[in-house]
mmCIF file of N, CA and C in Angstrom:
data_model
loop_
_atom_site.group_PDB
_atom_site.id
_atom_site.type_symbol
_atom_site.label_atom_id
_atom_site.label_comp_id
_atom_site.label_asym_id
_atom_site.label_seq_id
_atom_site.Cartn_x
_atom_site.Cartn_y
_atom_site.Cartn_z
ATOM 1 N N MET A 12 -45.717 49.411 -135.002
ATOM 2 C CA MET A 12 -44.238 50.200 -134.506
ATOM 3 C C MET A 12 -45.269 50.997 -133.369
ATOM 4 N N LYS A 13 -44.092 51.084 -131.925
ATOM 5 C CA LYS A 13 -44.654 51.551 -130.373
ATOM 6 C C LYS A 13 -43.522 52.806 -130.490
ATOM 7 N N LEU A 14 -44.292 53.484 -130.799
ATOM 8 C CA LEU A 14 -43.060 55.345 -130.324
ATOM 9 C C LEU A 14 -43.493 55.430 -129.653
ATOM 10 N N ALA A 15 -42.368 55.988 -128.412
ATOM 11 C CA ALA A 15 -42.564 56.137 -127.359
ATOM 12 C C ALA A 15 -42.733 58.080 -127.413
ATOM 13 N N VAL A 16 -43.406 59.053 -126.896
ATOM 14 C CA VAL A 16 -42.707 60.096 -127.226
ATOM 15 C C VAL A 16 -43.039 61.141 -126.013
ATOM 16 N N LYS A 17 -42.738 62.047 -125.556
ATOM 17 C CA LYS A 17 -41.904 62.521 -124.358
ATOM 18 C C LYS A 17 -43.053 63.674 -124.190
ATOM 19 N N VAL A 18 -43.613 64.403 -124.052
ATOM 20 C CA VAL A 18 -44.251 65.668 -124.536
ATOM 21 C C VAL A 18 -43.884 67.080 -123.454
ATOM 22 N N THR A 19 -44.071 68.805 -124.215
ATOM 23 C CA THR A 19 -44.394 69.025 -123.020
ATOM 24 C C THR A 19 -45.674 69.739 -123.882
ATOM 25 N N PRO A 20 -46.480 69.717 -122.870
ATOM 26 C CA PRO A 20 -47.749 70.858 -123.354
ATOM 27 C C PRO A 20 -47.757 71.988 -123.067
ATOM 28 N N GLY A 21 -48.553 73.436 -123.558
ATOM 29 C CA GLY A 21 -48.602 74.362 -123.773
ATOM 30 C C GLY A 21 -47.425 75.377 -124.153
ATOM 31 N N ALA A 22 -47.315 74.477 -125.311
ATOM 32 C CA ALA A 22 -45.723 75.311 -125.729
ATOM 33 C C ALA A 22 -46.249 76.696 -127.107
ATOM 34 N N SER A 23 -45.920 78.001 -126.721
ATOM 35 C CA SER A 23 -46.288 78.299 -128.187
ATOM 36 C C SER A 23 -46.532 78.190 -129.604
ATOM 37 N N ARG A 24 -45.825 76.786 -129.626
ATOM 38 C CA ARG A 24 -46.109 76.093 -131.050
ATOM 39 C C ARG A 24 -45.762 74.438 -131.079
ATOM 40 N N SER A 25 -46.192 73.916 -131.781
ATOM 41 C CA SER A 25 -46.361 72.430 -131.640
ATOM 42 C C SER A 25 -45.001 72.423 -132.195
ATOM 43 N N GLU A 26 -44.423 71.660 -131.894
ATOM 44 C CA GLU A 26 -42.382 71.038 -132.730
ATOM 45 C C GLU A 26 -42.445 69.226 -132.402
ATOM 46 N N ILE A 27 -41.715 69.103 -133.099
ATOM 47 C CA ILE A 27 -40.531 67.914 -132.941
ATOM 48 C C ILE A 27 -39.362 68.666 -132.165
ATOM 49 N N VAL A 28 -39.315 67.970 -131.288
ATOM 50 C CA VAL A 28 -37.462 68.873 -130.394
ATOM 51 C C VAL A 28 -36.206 67.648 -130.993
ATOM 52 N N GLY A 29 -36.447 66.085 -130.718
ATOM 53 C CA GLY A 29 -35.565 65.404 -131.526
ATOM 54 C C GLY A 29 -35.801 64.300 -130.198
ATOM 55 N N TRP A 30 -34.256 63.763 -130.048
ATOM 56 C CA TRP A 30 -34.658 62.442 -129.993
ATOM 57 C C TRP A 30 -34.291 62.732 -127.739
ATOM 58 N N GLU A 31 -34.511 61.521 -127.292
ATOM 59 C CA GLU A 31 -33.781 61.764 -125.300
ATOM 60 C C GLU A 31 -33.576 60.455 -124.715
ATOM 61 N N GLU A 32 -32.588 60.142 -124.371
ATOM 62 C CA GLU A 32 -32.747 59.017 -123.642
ATOM 63 C C GLU A 32 -34.114 58.771 -122.176
ATOM 64 N N ASP A 33 -34.645 58.342 -122.148
ATOM 65 C CA ASP A 33 -36.030 58.532 -120.743
ATOM 66 C C ASP A 33 -35.673 56.873 -119.858
ATOM 67 N N PRO A 34 -34.893 57.786 -118.491
ATOM 68 C CA PRO A 34 -34.345 56.390 -117.641
ATOM 69 C C PRO A 34 -35.625 55.843 -117.377
ATOM 70 N N HIS A 35 -36.752 55.872 -117.679
ATOM 71 C CA HIS A 35 -38.062 55.184 -117.861
ATOM 72 C C HIS A 35 -38.017 54.782 -118.943
ATOM 73 N N ALA A 36 -38.435 55.391 -120.149
ATOM 74 C CA ALA A 36 -38.836 55.134 -121.294
ATOM 75 C C ALA A 36 -38.194 54.859 -122.010
ATOM 76 N N GLY A 37 -36.517 54.615 -122.065
ATOM 77 C CA GLY A 37 -36.229 54.403 -122.696
ATOM 78 C C GLY A 37 -35.564 55.359 -124.413
ATOM 79 N N ARG A 38 -35.354 55.283 -125.553
ATOM 80 C CA ARG A 38 -35.356 56.300 -126.276
ATOM 81 C C ARG A 38 -36.472 56.799 -126.478
ATOM 82 N N VAL A 39 -37.065 57.913 -126.453
ATOM 83 C CA VAL A 39 -38.039 58.161 -126.619
ATOM 84 C C VAL A 39 -38.004 60.145 -127.954
ATOM 85 N N LEU A 40 -38.870 60.392 -128.566
ATOM 86 C CA LEU A 40 -39.134 61.462 -129.258
ATOM 87 C C LEU A 40 -39.762 62.371 -128.768
ATOM 88 N N LYS A 41 -39.459 63.975 -128.397
ATOM 89 C CA LYS A 41 -39.527 64.937 -128.141
ATOM 90 C C LYS A 41 -40.314 65.659 -128.351
ATOM 91 N N LEU A 42 -41.927 66.381 -127.965
ATOM 92 C CA LEU A 42 -41.972 67.655 -128.237
ATOM 93 C C LEU A 42 -42.690 68.254 -127.657
ATOM 94 N N ARG A 43 -42.715 69.218 -127.900
ATOM 95 C CA ARG A 43 -43.613 70.424 -127.473
ATOM 96 C C ARG A 43 -44.861 71.163 -128.499
ATOM 97 N N ILE A 44 -45.852 70.585 -127.555
ATOM 98 C CA ILE A 44 -47.240 70.492 -128.647
ATOM 99 C C ILE A 44 -48.129 72.468 -127.473
ATOM 100 N N ALA A 45 -48.464 72.956 -128.412
ATOM 101 C CA ALA A 45 -49.178 73.995 -128.555
ATOM 102 C C ALA A 45 -50.265 74.498 -127.444
ATOM 103 N N ALA A 46 -51.274 72.640 -127.432
ATOM 104 C CA ALA A 46 -52.487 72.911 -126.671
ATOM 105 C C ALA A 46 -52.456 72.333 -125.804
ATOM 106 N N PRO A 47 -52.970 73.136 -124.121
ATOM 107 C CA PRO A 47 -52.846 72.631 -123.003
ATOM 108 C C PRO A 47 -53.353 71.278 -122.430
ATOM 109 N N PRO A 48 -53.259 70.953 -121.570
ATOM 110 C CA PRO A 48 -52.967 69.430 -120.601
ATOM 111 C C PRO A 48 -54.013 69.560 -119.848
ATOM 112 N N VAL A 49 -55.071 70.211 -120.632
ATOM 113 C CA VAL A 49 -56.521 69.935 -119.886
ATOM 114 C C VAL A 49 -57.717 69.336 -120.795
ATOM 115 N N GLU A 50 -58.821 68.422 -120.405
ATOM 116 C CA GLU A 50 -59.380 67.597 -121.091
ATOM 117 C C GLU A 50 -59.376 66.688 -122.387
ATOM 118 N N GLY A 51 -57.850 66.214 -122.320
ATOM 119 C CA GLY A 51 -57.316 65.109 -123.278
ATOM 120 C C GLY A 51 -56.731 66.155 -124.532
ATOM 121 N N LYS A 52 -56.893 67.823 -124.018
ATOM 122 C CA LYS A 52 -56.870 68.112 -125.519
ATOM 123 C C LYS A 52 -55.485 67.583 -125.922
ATOM 124 N N ALA A 53 -54.185 67.882 -125.026
ATOM 125 C CA ALA A 53 -53.309 67.895 -125.145
ATOM 126 C C ALA A 53 -52.578 66.249 -126.131
ATOM 127 N N ASN A 54 -53.460 65.313 -125.518
ATOM 128 C CA ASN A 54 -53.678 64.273 -126.311
ATOM 129 C C ASN A 54 -54.092 63.922 -128.002
ATOM 130 N N LYS A 55 -54.955 64.629 -127.726
ATOM 131 C CA LYS A 55 -55.556 64.953 -129.356
ATOM 132 C C LYS A 55 -54.663 65.500 -130.221
ATOM 133 N N GLU A 56 -54.077 66.604 -130.256
ATOM 134 C CA GLU A 56 -53.211 67.185 -130.778
ATOM 135 C C GLU A 56 -51.821 66.291 -131.179
ATOM 136 N N VAL A 57 -51.075 65.832 -129.812
ATOM 137 C CA VAL A 57 -50.155 64.762 -130.498
ATOM 138 C C VAL A 57 -50.704 63.532 -131.652
ATOM 139 N N VAL A 58 -51.842 63.918 -131.637
ATOM 140 C CA VAL A 58 -52.122 62.666 -132.348
ATOM 141 C C VAL A 58 -52.008 63.062 -133.697
ATOM 142 N N ALA A 59 -52.457 64.283 -133.605
ATOM 143 C CA ALA A 59 -53.233 64.925 -135.361
ATOM 144 C C ALA A 59 -52.075 65.886 -135.012
ATOM 145 N N PHE A 60 -50.177 65.548 -134.326
ATOM 146 C CA PHE A 60 -49.959 66.559 -135.209
ATOM 147 C C PHE A 60 -48.856 65.619 -135.862
ATOM 148 N N LEU A 61 -49.422 64.029 -134.925
ATOM 149 C CA LEU A 61 -47.616 63.263 -136.021
ATOM 150 C C LEU A 61 -48.302 62.238 -137.028
ATOM 151 N N ALA A 62 -49.567 62.592 -136.552
ATOM 152 C CA ALA A 62 -50.669 62.290 -138.528
ATOM 153 C C ALA A 62 -50.048 63.000 -139.239
ATOM 154 N N LYS A 63 -49.888 64.269 -138.798
ATOM 155 C CA LYS A 63 -49.762 65.084 -140.267
ATOM 156 C C LYS A 63 -48.037 64.640 -140.601
ATOM 157 N N LYS A 64 -47.609 64.930 -139.248
ATOM 158 C CA LYS A 64 -46.087 64.798 -139.772
ATOM 159 C C LYS A 64 -45.055 63.862 -140.597
ATOM 160 N N LEU A 65 -45.922 63.007 -139.418
ATOM 161 C CA LEU A 65 -46.092 61.523 -140.972
ATOM 162 C C LEU A 65 -46.585 60.688 -141.318
ATOM 163 N N GLY A 66 -47.936 62.488 -142.300
ATOM 164 C CA GLY A 66 -48.403 61.085 -143.491
ATOM 165 C C GLY A 66 -49.314 60.288 -143.480
ATOM 166 N N VAL A 67 -50.449 60.014 -142.398
ATOM 167 C CA VAL A 67 -51.024 59.786 -142.509
ATOM 168 C C VAL A 67 -52.552 59.765 -142.198
ATOM 169 N N PRO A 68 -53.632 58.892 -142.162
ATOM 170 C CA PRO A 68 -54.907 59.593 -140.874
ATOM 171 C C PRO A 68 -54.765 59.166 -140.039
ATOM 172 N N LYS A 69 -55.168 60.524 -138.849
ATOM 173 C CA LYS A 69 -54.975 60.462 -137.761
ATOM 174 C C LYS A 69 -55.630 59.263 -136.923
ATOM 175 N N SER A 70 -56.842 58.758 -137.764
ATOM 176 C CA SER A 70 -57.323 57.156 -137.091
ATOM 177 C C SER A 70 -56.017 56.773 -136.737
ATOM 178 N N ALA A 71 -54.786 56.961 -137.603
ATOM 179 C CA ALA A 71 -53.742 56.085 -137.515
ATOM 180 C C ALA A 71 -52.835 56.117 -137.093
ATOM 181 N N VAL A 72 -52.976 56.850 -135.561
ATOM 182 C CA VAL A 72 -52.078 57.375 -134.427
ATOM 183 C C VAL A 72 -53.097 56.554 -133.328
ATOM 184 N N THR A 73 -52.398 55.960 -133.095
ATOM 185 C CA THR A 73 -52.788 55.673 -131.393
ATOM 186 C C THR A 73 -52.237 55.540 -130.502
ATOM 187 N N LEU A 74 -53.078 56.803 -129.880
ATOM 188 C CA LEU A 74 -52.639 56.297 -128.194
ATOM 189 C C LEU A 74 -52.434 55.570 -127.045
ATOM 190 N N LEU A 75 -51.638 54.552 -127.197
ATOM 191 C CA LEU A 75 -51.519 53.382 -126.210
ATOM 192 C C LEU A 75 -51.814 53.617 -125.184
ATOM 193 N N HIS A 76 -51.227 54.035 -123.791
ATOM 194 C CA HIS A 76 -50.643 53.809 -123.048
ATOM 195 C C HIS A 76 -50.137 55.315 -122.737
ATOM 196 N N GLY A 77 -50.137 56.397 -121.127
ATOM 197 C CA GLY A 77 -50.417 57.984 -120.649
ATOM 198 C C GLY A 77 -51.294 58.392 -121.258
ATOM 199 N N ASP A 78 -52.265 58.673 -120.818
ATOM 200 C CA ASP A 78 -53.379 59.271 -120.709
ATOM 201 C C ASP A 78 -52.695 60.676 -120.615
ATOM 202 N N SER A 79 -52.580 60.826 -119.274
ATOM 203 C CA SER A 79 -52.460 61.538 -118.120
ATOM 204 C C SER A 79 -50.617 62.115 -117.463
ATOM 205 N N SER A 80 -49.641 61.121 -118.473
ATOM 206 C CA SER A 80 -48.492 61.166 -118.159
ATOM 207 C C SER A 80 -47.607 62.421 -119.700
ATOM 208 N N ARG A 81 -46.457 62.360 -119.377
ATOM 209 C CA ARG A 81 -45.969 63.610 -120.135
ATOM 210 C C ARG A 81 -45.594 62.357 -121.121
ATOM 211 N N VAL A 82 -45.245 61.291 -120.618
ATOM 212 C CA VAL A 82 -44.392 59.777 -121.708
ATOM 213 C C VAL A 82 -45.469 59.576 -121.602
ATOM 214 N N LYS A 83 -45.747 59.394 -122.861
ATOM 215 C CA LYS A 83 -46.595 58.175 -123.913
ATOM 216 C C LYS A 83 -46.634 57.749 -124.646
ATOM 217 N N LEU A 84 -47.193 56.695 -124.789
ATOM 218 C CA LEU A 84 -47.006 55.508 -125.456
ATOM 219 C C LEU A 84 -48.156 55.401 -127.219
ATOM 220 N N LEU A 85 -47.078 54.862 -128.546
ATOM 221 C CA LEU A 85 -47.788 55.526 -129.592
ATOM 222 C C LEU A 85 -48.103 54.535 -130.195
ATOM 223 N N GLN A 86 -49.427 53.889 -131.145
ATOM 224 C CA GLN A 86 -49.253 53.218 -132.045
ATOM 225 C C GLN A 86 -48.503 53.724 -133.722
ATOM 226 N N ILE A 87 -48.220 53.515 -133.921
ATOM 227 C CA ILE A 87 -48.089 54.333 -135.803
ATOM 228 C C ILE A 87 -47.846 52.955 -136.739
ATOM 229 N N PRO A 88 -48.396 53.028 -138.268
ATOM 230 C CA PRO A 88 -47.789 52.648 -138.843
ATOM 231 C C PRO A 88 -46.008 51.915 -139.012
ATOM 232 N N ASP A 89 -45.830 50.512 -139.473
ATOM 233 C CA ASP A 89 -44.510 50.859 -139.522
ATOM 234 C C ASP A 89 -44.326 51.406 -140.717
ATOM 235 N N ALA A 90 -44.848 51.387 -142.346
ATOM 236 C CA ALA A 90 -44.498 52.574 -143.096
ATOM 237 C C ALA A 90 -43.822 54.305 -142.759
ATOM 238 N N ALA A 91 -45.151 54.290 -141.332
ATOM 239 C CA ALA A 91 -44.986 55.976 -141.688
ATOM 240 C C ALA A 91 -43.540 55.770 -140.592
ATOM 241 N N ALA A 92 -42.934 55.031 -140.127
ATOM 242 C CA ALA A 92 -41.542 55.106 -138.669
ATOM 243 C C ALA A 92 -40.351 55.500 -139.729
ATOM 244 N N GLU A 93 -40.554 54.988 -141.407
ATOM 245 C CA GLU A 93 -39.486 55.466 -141.702
ATOM 246 C C GLU A 93 -39.107 57.663 -142.169
ATOM 247 N N ARG A 94 -40.325 58.663 -141.731
ATOM 248 C CA ARG A 94 -41.007 59.777 -141.846
ATOM 249 C C ARG A 94 -40.030 60.115 -140.627
ATOM 250 N N LEU A 95 -40.064 59.063 -139.232
ATOM 251 C CA LEU A 95 -39.077 60.145 -137.892
ATOM 252 C C LEU A 95 -38.079 60.785 -137.701
ATOM 253 N N PRO A 96 -37.570 61.313 -137.250
ATOM 254 C CA PRO A 96 -36.278 62.596 -137.454
ATOM 255 C C PRO A 96 -35.675 60.964 -136.782
ATOM 256 N N HIS A 97 -34.132 61.401 -137.503
ATOM 257 C CA HIS A 97 -33.087 60.277 -137.398
ATOM 258 C C HIS A 97 -32.842 61.642 -136.357
ATOM 259 N N GLY A 98 -31.965 60.640 -135.185
ATOM 260 C CA GLY A 98 -30.931 60.674 -133.754
ATOM 261 C C GLY A 98 -30.106 60.062 -133.201
#
């Protein structure tokens, strides 16, 4: 399943904020990530954080698009989608 996320890097802690309608990407899951937006650190943290929250290995979460953008497109296992927050 493809999942669009909107990331705020440099937060005090990594957390899921909730769902939001983005004018360009549609429905996105908002995340605050503790890692800074330098040298791909925030992207790595997004993958690791979501994998942990969804109960899947990091290798099962792939960043497809948005390396340098706040809005990112990720591939996650279909079975893990049911573990996403509802909203």
